[in-house]
Amino acid sequence: MKKRYTKLTSFVLGAAMLTSLYPTAFADGGEATQPDHVIINQVYGGSDDGVASHSFIELYNPTQAAVNLDGWSVQYQSSDDGTHADQWYVKVLTGTIDAQGYYLIRCGATTAGAYAVPEGDVEWDIQLHNKGLSVALMEKTTALDAAL
């Protein structure tokens, strides 16, 4: 599964369209440490004038053990000028992320499509807003409050 994401990562980095939510944690000595939990690695809000066939969210498991995502969710809300600003939208996740593996949530299709985003581990029919968005990874499926 890692290989299919290599091209995806290269595309996103090369196109400079990456919103990296990778947290950098520092130990007492000021050295960067690896997170000990699943993280949102990349988010791409596609649009009809973009270059990718779909919006997507990529999760990364930096740990040495597989993580079962049953009961977890990804939640999304657009900025005020987007279509999904009224509430948090919830995608319930299933499956497992291998140790040091990736999990792709392929979101809504665009009419652009110069780059074909590969089939995801899960599909979500919502198109992420490309001019501002919030994404949360939760170990529960209860929707966040819209006021957050």
Coordinates of N, CA and C in Angstrom, one line a residue:
M1 N 0.8 -1.2 0.0 CA 0.0 0.0 0.0 C 0.9 1.3 0.0
K2 N 2.1 1.2 0.5 CA 2.9 2.4 0.6 C 3.2 3.0 -0.8
K3 N 3.5 2.1 -1.7 CA 3.9 2.5 -3.0 C 2.9 3.4 -3.8
R4 N 1.6 3.1 -3.7 CA 0.7 4.0 -4.4 C 0.7 5.4 -3.9
Y5 N 1.1 5.6 -2.6 CA 1.1 6.9 -2.0 C 2.3 7.7 -2.3
T6 N 3.4 7.0 -2.8 CA 4.6 7.7 -3.1 C 4.4 8.7 -4.2
K7 N 3.7 8.2 -5.3 CA 3.3 9.1 -6.4 C 2.4 10.2 -5.9
L8 N 1.5 9.9 -5.1 CA 0.5 10.9 -4.5 C 1.3 12.0 -3.8
T9 N 2.2 11.6 -2.9 CA 3.0 12.5 -2.1 C 3.9 13.4 -3.0
S10 N 4.5 12.7 -4.0 CA 5.3 13.5 -4.9 C 4.5 14.5 -5.7
F11 N 3.3 14.2 -6.1 CA 2.5 15.1 -6.8 C 2.1 16.3 -5.9
V12 N 1.7 16.0 -4.7 CA 1.3 17.1 -3.8 C 2.4 18.0 -3.5
L13 N 3.6 17.5 -3.1 CA 4.7 18.3 -2.8 C 5.2 19.1 -4.0
G14 N 5.2 18.4 -5.2 CA 5.7 19.1 -6.4 C 4.8 20.2 -6.8
A15 N 3.5 20.0 -6.6 CA 2.5 21.0 -7.0 C 2.4 22.1 -6.0
A16 N 3.1 22.0 -4.8 CA 3.0 23.0 -3.7 C 1.6 23.2 -3.3
M17 N 0.8 22.2 -3.2 CA -0.6 22.3 -2.8 C -0.9 21.5 -1.5
L18 N 0.1 21.4 -0.7 CA 0.1 20.6 0.5 C -0.3 21.4 1.7
T19 N -1.2 20.9 2.4 CA -1.5 21.5 3.7 C -1.0 20.5 4.7
S20 N 0.1 20.6 5.3 CA 0.7 19.6 6.2 C 0.2 19.9 7.6
L21 N -0.4 18.9 8.2 CA -0.8 19.0 9.6 C 0.0 18.2 10.5
Y22 N 1.2 17.9 10.0 CA 2.1 17.0 10.8 C 2.7 17.8 12.0
P23 N 2.4 17.4 13.2 CA 2.8 18.1 14.3 C 4.3 17.8 14.6
T24 N 5.0 18.8 15.0 CA 6.4 18.6 15.4 C 6.5 18.7 16.9
A25 N 6.9 17.7 17.5 CA 7.0 17.7 19.0 C 8.5 17.7 19.3
F26 N 8.8 18.4 20.4 CA 10.2 18.6 20.8 C 10.5 18.0 22.2
A27 N 11.5 17.3 22.3 CA 11.9 16.7 23.6 C 12.6 17.8 24.3
D28 N 13.0 17.6 25.6 CA 13.7 18.6 26.4 C 14.9 19.2 25.7
G29 N 15.6 18.4 25.0 CA 16.9 18.8 24.3 C 16.6 19.6 23.1
G30 N 15.4 19.9 22.7 CA 15.1 20.6 21.5 C 15.1 19.8 20.2
E31 N 15.3 18.5 20.3 CA 15.3 17.6 19.2 C 13.8 17.2 18.8
A32 N 13.6 17.1 17.5 CA 12.2 16.7 17.1 C 12.0 15.2 17.4
T33 N 10.8 14.9 17.9 CA 10.5 13.5 18.2 C 9.3 13.1 17.3
Q34 N 9.2 11.8 17.1 CA 8.2 11.2 16.3 C 6.9 11.2 17.1
P35 N 5.7 11.6 16.5 CA 4.5 11.4 17.2 C 4.2 10.0 17.6
D36 N 3.5 9.7 18.6 CA 3.2 8.3 19.0 C 1.7 7.9 18.7
H37 N 1.2 8.6 17.7 CA -0.2 8.3 17.3 C -0.5 8.6 15.9
V38 N -1.6 8.2 15.3 CA -2.0 8.5 13.9 C -2.1 10.0 13.8
I39 N -1.7 10.5 12.6 CA -1.8 11.9 12.4 C -2.4 12.2 11.0
I40 N -3.0 13.4 10.8 CA -3.4 13.8 9.5 C -2.1 14.3 8.8
N41 N -1.7 13.6 7.8 CA -0.5 13.9 7.1 C -0.6 14.9 6.0
Q42 N -1.7 14.8 5.2 CA -1.9 15.7 4.1 C -3.4 15.9 3.9
V43 N -3.7 17.1 3.4 CA -5.1 17.5 3.1 C -5.1 18.3 1.8
Y44 N -5.9 17.9 0.8 CA -5.9 18.6 -0.5 C -7.4 19.0 -0.7
G45 N -7.7 20.2 -0.8 CA -9.0 20.7 -1.1 C -9.1 20.9 -2.6
G46 N -9.7 20.0 -3.3 CA -9.7 20.1 -4.8 C -10.8 21.0 -5.2
S47 N -10.7 21.5 -6.4 CA -11.8 22.3 -7.0 C -11.8 22.1 -8.5
D48 N -12.8 22.6 -9.2 CA -12.9 22.4 -10.6 C -11.8 23.1 -11.4
D49 N -11.1 24.0 -10.8 CA -10.0 24.6 -11.5 C -8.6 24.2 -11.0
G50 N -8.6 23.1 -10.2 CA -7.4 22.5 -9.6 C -6.8 21.5 -10.6
V51 N -5.8 20.8 -10.1 CA -5.1 19.9 -11.0 C -5.3 18.4 -10.6
A52 N -6.0 18.1 -9.6 CA -6.2 16.7 -9.2 C -7.7 16.3 -9.4
S53 N -7.9 15.0 -9.6 CA -9.2 14.5 -9.9 C -10.1 14.5 -8.7
H54 N -9.6 14.5 -7.5 CA -10.4 14.4 -6.2 C -9.7 15.2 -5.1
S55 N -10.5 15.6 -4.2 CA -10.0 16.1 -2.9 C -9.5 14.9 -2.1
F56 N -8.6 15.0 -1.1 CA -8.3 13.9 -0.3 C -7.7 14.3 1.0
I57 N -7.7 13.3 1.9 CA -7.1 13.4 3.2 C -6.3 12.2 3.4
E58 N -5.0 12.3 3.8 CA -4.1 11.2 4.0 C -3.7 11.1 5.5
L59 N -3.9 10.0 6.1 CA -3.5 9.7 7.4 C -2.2 9.0 7.4
Y60 N -1.4 9.1 8.5 CA -0.1 8.4 8.6 C 0.0 7.8 10.0
N61 N 0.5 6.6 10.1 CA 0.7 5.9 11.3 C 2.2 5.8 11.5
P62 N 2.8 6.7 12.3 CA 4.3 6.7 12.5 C 4.7 5.6 13.5
T63 N 3.8 4.9 14.2 CA 4.1 4.0 15.2 C 4.6 2.7 14.6
Q64 N 5.1 1.8 15.5 CA 5.6 0.5 15.1 C 4.6 -0.6 15.2
A65 N 3.3 -0.2 15.4 CA 2.2 -1.2 15.5 C 1.0 -0.7 14.6
A66 N 0.3 -1.7 14.0 CA -0.9 -1.4 13.3 C -1.9 -0.7 14.2
V67 N -2.7 0.2 13.6 CA -3.8 0.8 14.4 C -5.1 0.5 13.7
N68 N -6.1 -0.1 14.5 CA -7.4 -0.3 14.0 C -8.2 0.9 14.1
L69 N -8.8 1.4 13.0 CA -9.5 2.6 12.9 C -11.0 2.5 13.2
D70 N -11.5 1.3 13.4 CA -12.9 1.1 13.7 C -13.3 1.9 14.9
G71 N -14.4 2.7 14.7 CA -14.8 3.7 15.8 C -14.2 5.0 15.7
W72 N -13.3 5.2 14.8 CA -12.6 6.6 14.6 C -13.4 7.3 13.5
S73 N -13.2 8.6 13.4 CA -13.8 9.4 12.3 C -12.8 10.5 11.9
V74 N -13.1 11.0 10.7 CA -12.5 12.3 10.2 C -13.6 13.2 10.1
Q75 N -13.4 14.5 10.6 CA -14.5 15.5 10.5 C -14.0 16.7 9.8
Y76 N -14.9 17.3 9.0 CA -14.5 18.3 8.1 C -15.5 19.5 8.2
Q77 N -15.0 20.7 8.1 CA -15.9 21.9 8.0 C -15.1 22.9 7.1
S78 N -15.8 23.5 6.2 CA -15.2 24.5 5.3 C -15.2 25.9 5.9
S79 N -14.4 26.8 5.4 CA -14.5 28.1 5.8 C -15.8 28.7 5.5
D80 N -16.1 29.9 5.9 CA -17.4 30.5 5.7 C -17.9 30.6 4.3
D81 N -16.9 30.8 3.4 CA -17.3 31.0 2.0 C -17.5 29.6 1.2
G82 N -17.3 28.5 1.9 CA -17.5 27.2 1.3 C -18.9 26.6 1.5
T83 N -19.1 25.5 0.8 CA -20.4 24.9 0.8 C -20.7 24.2 2.2
H84 N -19.7 23.8 2.9 CA -19.9 23.0 4.1 C -19.5 23.7 5.4
A85 N -19.9 25.0 5.5 CA -19.5 25.8 6.7 C -20.6 25.7 7.8
D86 N -21.7 25.1 7.5 CA -22.8 25.1 8.5 C -22.6 24.1 9.6
Q87 N -21.8 23.1 9.5 CA -21.6 22.1 10.5 C -20.3 21.3 10.2
W88 N -20.0 20.5 11.2 CA -18.9 19.5 11.0 C -19.5 18.3 10.3
Y89 N -18.9 17.8 9.2 CA -19.3 16.6 8.5 C -18.4 15.5 8.9
V90 N -19.0 14.3 9.2 CA -18.3 13.2 9.8 C -18.2 12.0 8.8
K91 N -17.0 11.5 8.6 CA -16.8 10.3 7.9 C -16.3 9.2 8.9
V92 N -17.1 8.2 9.1 CA -16.7 7.1 10.0 C -15.7 6.2 9.3
L93 N -14.6 5.9 9.9 CA -13.5 5.1 9.3 C -13.6 3.7 9.7
T94 N -13.1 2.8 8.9 CA -13.0 1.4 9.1 C -11.6 0.9 8.6
G95 N -11.2 -0.2 9.1 CA -10.0 -0.8 8.6 C -8.8 -0.5 9.5
T96 N -7.6 -0.8 9.0 CA -6.4 -0.7 9.8 C -5.4 0.1 9.0
I97 N -4.6 0.9 9.7 CA -3.4 1.5 9.2 C -2.2 0.7 9.7
D98 N -1.4 0.1 8.7 CA -0.2 -0.7 9.1 C 0.8 0.2 9.8
A99 N 1.7 -0.4 10.6 CA 2.7 0.3 11.2 C 3.5 1.1 10.1
Q100 N 3.7 2.4 10.4 CA 4.4 3.3 9.5 C 3.7 3.3 8.1
G101 N 2.4 3.1 8.1 CA 1.6 3.1 6.8 C 0.7 4.3 6.7
Y102 N 0.1 4.3 5.5 CA -0.8 5.4 5.1 C -2.2 4.9 4.9
Y103 N -3.1 5.9 5.0 CA -4.6 5.6 4.8 C -5.1 6.7 4.1
L104 N -5.6 6.5 2.9 CA -6.1 7.5 2.0 C -7.7 7.6 2.0
I105 N -8.2 8.8 2.3 CA -9.6 9.1 2.2 C -9.8 9.9 1.0
R106 N -10.2 9.3 -0.1 CA -10.4 10.0 -1.4 C -11.8 10.6 -1.3
C107 N -11.8 11.9 -1.5 CA -13.1 12.7 -1.3 C -13.6 13.0 -2.7
G108 N -14.5 14.0 -2.7 CA -15.3 14.3 -3.9 C -14.5 14.6 -5.2
A109 N -15.0 14.1 -6.3 CA -14.4 14.3 -7.6 C -14.5 15.8 -8.1
T110 N -13.6 16.2 -8.9 CA -13.6 17.5 -9.6 C -13.7 17.2 -11.1
T111 N -13.9 18.3 -11.8 CA -13.9 18.2 -13.3 C -12.5 18.4 -13.8
A112 N -11.5 18.7 -13.0 CA -10.2 19.0 -13.4 C -9.5 17.7 -13.9
G113 N -8.8 17.1 -13.0 CA -8.3 15.7 -13.2 C -7.0 15.5 -14.0
A114 N -6.2 16.5 -14.1 CA -4.9 16.3 -14.8 C -4.1 15.3 -14.0
Y115 N -4.3 15.2 -12.7 CA -3.6 14.1 -11.9 C -4.7 13.3 -11.3
A116 N -4.7 11.9 -11.6 CA -5.7 11.0 -11.0 C -5.3 10.6 -9.6
V117 N -6.1 11.0 -8.6 CA -5.9 10.5 -7.3 C -6.3 9.1 -7.2
P118 N -5.4 8.2 -6.7 CA -5.8 6.8 -6.7 C -7.0 6.5 -5.8
E119 N -7.6 5.3 -6.0 CA -8.7 4.9 -5.2 C -8.2 4.9 -3.7
G120 N -9.1 5.3 -2.8 CA -8.7 5.4 -1.4 C -9.0 4.2 -0.6
D121 N -8.5 4.1 0.6 CA -8.9 3.1 1.5 C -10.4 3.2 1.9
V122 N -10.9 4.4 1.8 CA -12.3 4.7 1.9 C -12.6 5.9 1.0
E123 N -13.8 6.0 0.5 CA -14.3 7.0 -0.3 C -15.3 7.9 0.4
W124 N -15.2 9.2 0.2 CA -16.2 10.1 0.8 C -16.6 11.1 -0.3
D125 N -17.9 11.2 -0.4 CA -18.5 12.0 -1.6 C -18.5 13.5 -1.4
I126 N -17.9 14.0 -0.3 CA -17.8 15.4 -0.1 C -16.6 16.0 -0.7
Q127 N -16.8 17.1 -1.4 CA -15.6 17.8 -2.0 C -15.1 18.8 -1.1
L128 N -13.8 18.7 -0.7 CA -13.2 19.6 0.3 C -13.0 21.0 -0.4
H129 N -13.3 22.0 0.4 CA -13.2 23.4 0.0 C -11.7 23.7 -0.2
N130 N -11.3 24.4 -1.2 CA -9.9 24.7 -1.5 C -9.5 26.1 -1.0
K131 N -10.3 26.8 -0.3 CA -10.0 28.1 0.1 C -10.1 28.3 1.6
G132 N -9.9 27.2 2.3 CA -10.0 27.2 3.8 C -10.9 26.1 4.3
L133 N -10.3 25.3 5.2 CA -11.0 24.2 5.7 C -10.4 23.8 7.1
S134 N -11.2 23.0 7.8 CA -10.7 22.5 9.1 C -11.0 21.0 9.0
V135 N -10.0 20.2 9.5 CA -10.1 18.7 9.5 C -9.7 18.2 10.8
A136 N -10.4 17.3 11.4 CA -10.1 16.7 12.7 C -10.1 15.2 12.6
L137 N -9.2 14.6 13.2 CA -9.1 13.1 13.4 C -9.5 12.8 14.8
M138 N -10.6 12.0 14.9 CA -11.1 11.7 16.2 C -11.2 10.2 16.5
E139 N -11.0 9.8 17.7 CA -11.1 8.4 18.1 C -12.5 8.2 18.6
K140 N -13.5 8.8 18.0 CA -14.9 8.7 18.2 C -15.6 9.1 17.0
T141 N -16.9 8.9 16.9 CA -17.7 9.3 15.7 C -18.7 10.4 16.0
T142 N -18.8 10.9 17.2 CA -19.7 12.0 17.6 C -19.2 13.2 16.9
A143 N -20.2 13.9 16.2 CA -19.8 15.1 15.5 C -19.4 16.2 16.4
L144 N -18.4 17.0 16.0 CA -18.0 18.2 16.7 C -19.1 19.2 16.7
D145 N -19.0 20.1 17.7 CA -20.0 21.2 17.7 C -19.6 22.2 16.7
A146 N -20.6 22.7 15.9 CA -20.4 23.7 14.9 C -19.7 25.0 15.3
A147 N -19.8 25.3 16.6 CA -19.2 26.5 17.1 C -17.7 26.4 17.4
L148 N -17.1 25.3 17.2 CA -15.7 25.2 17.4 C -14.9 25.9 16.4

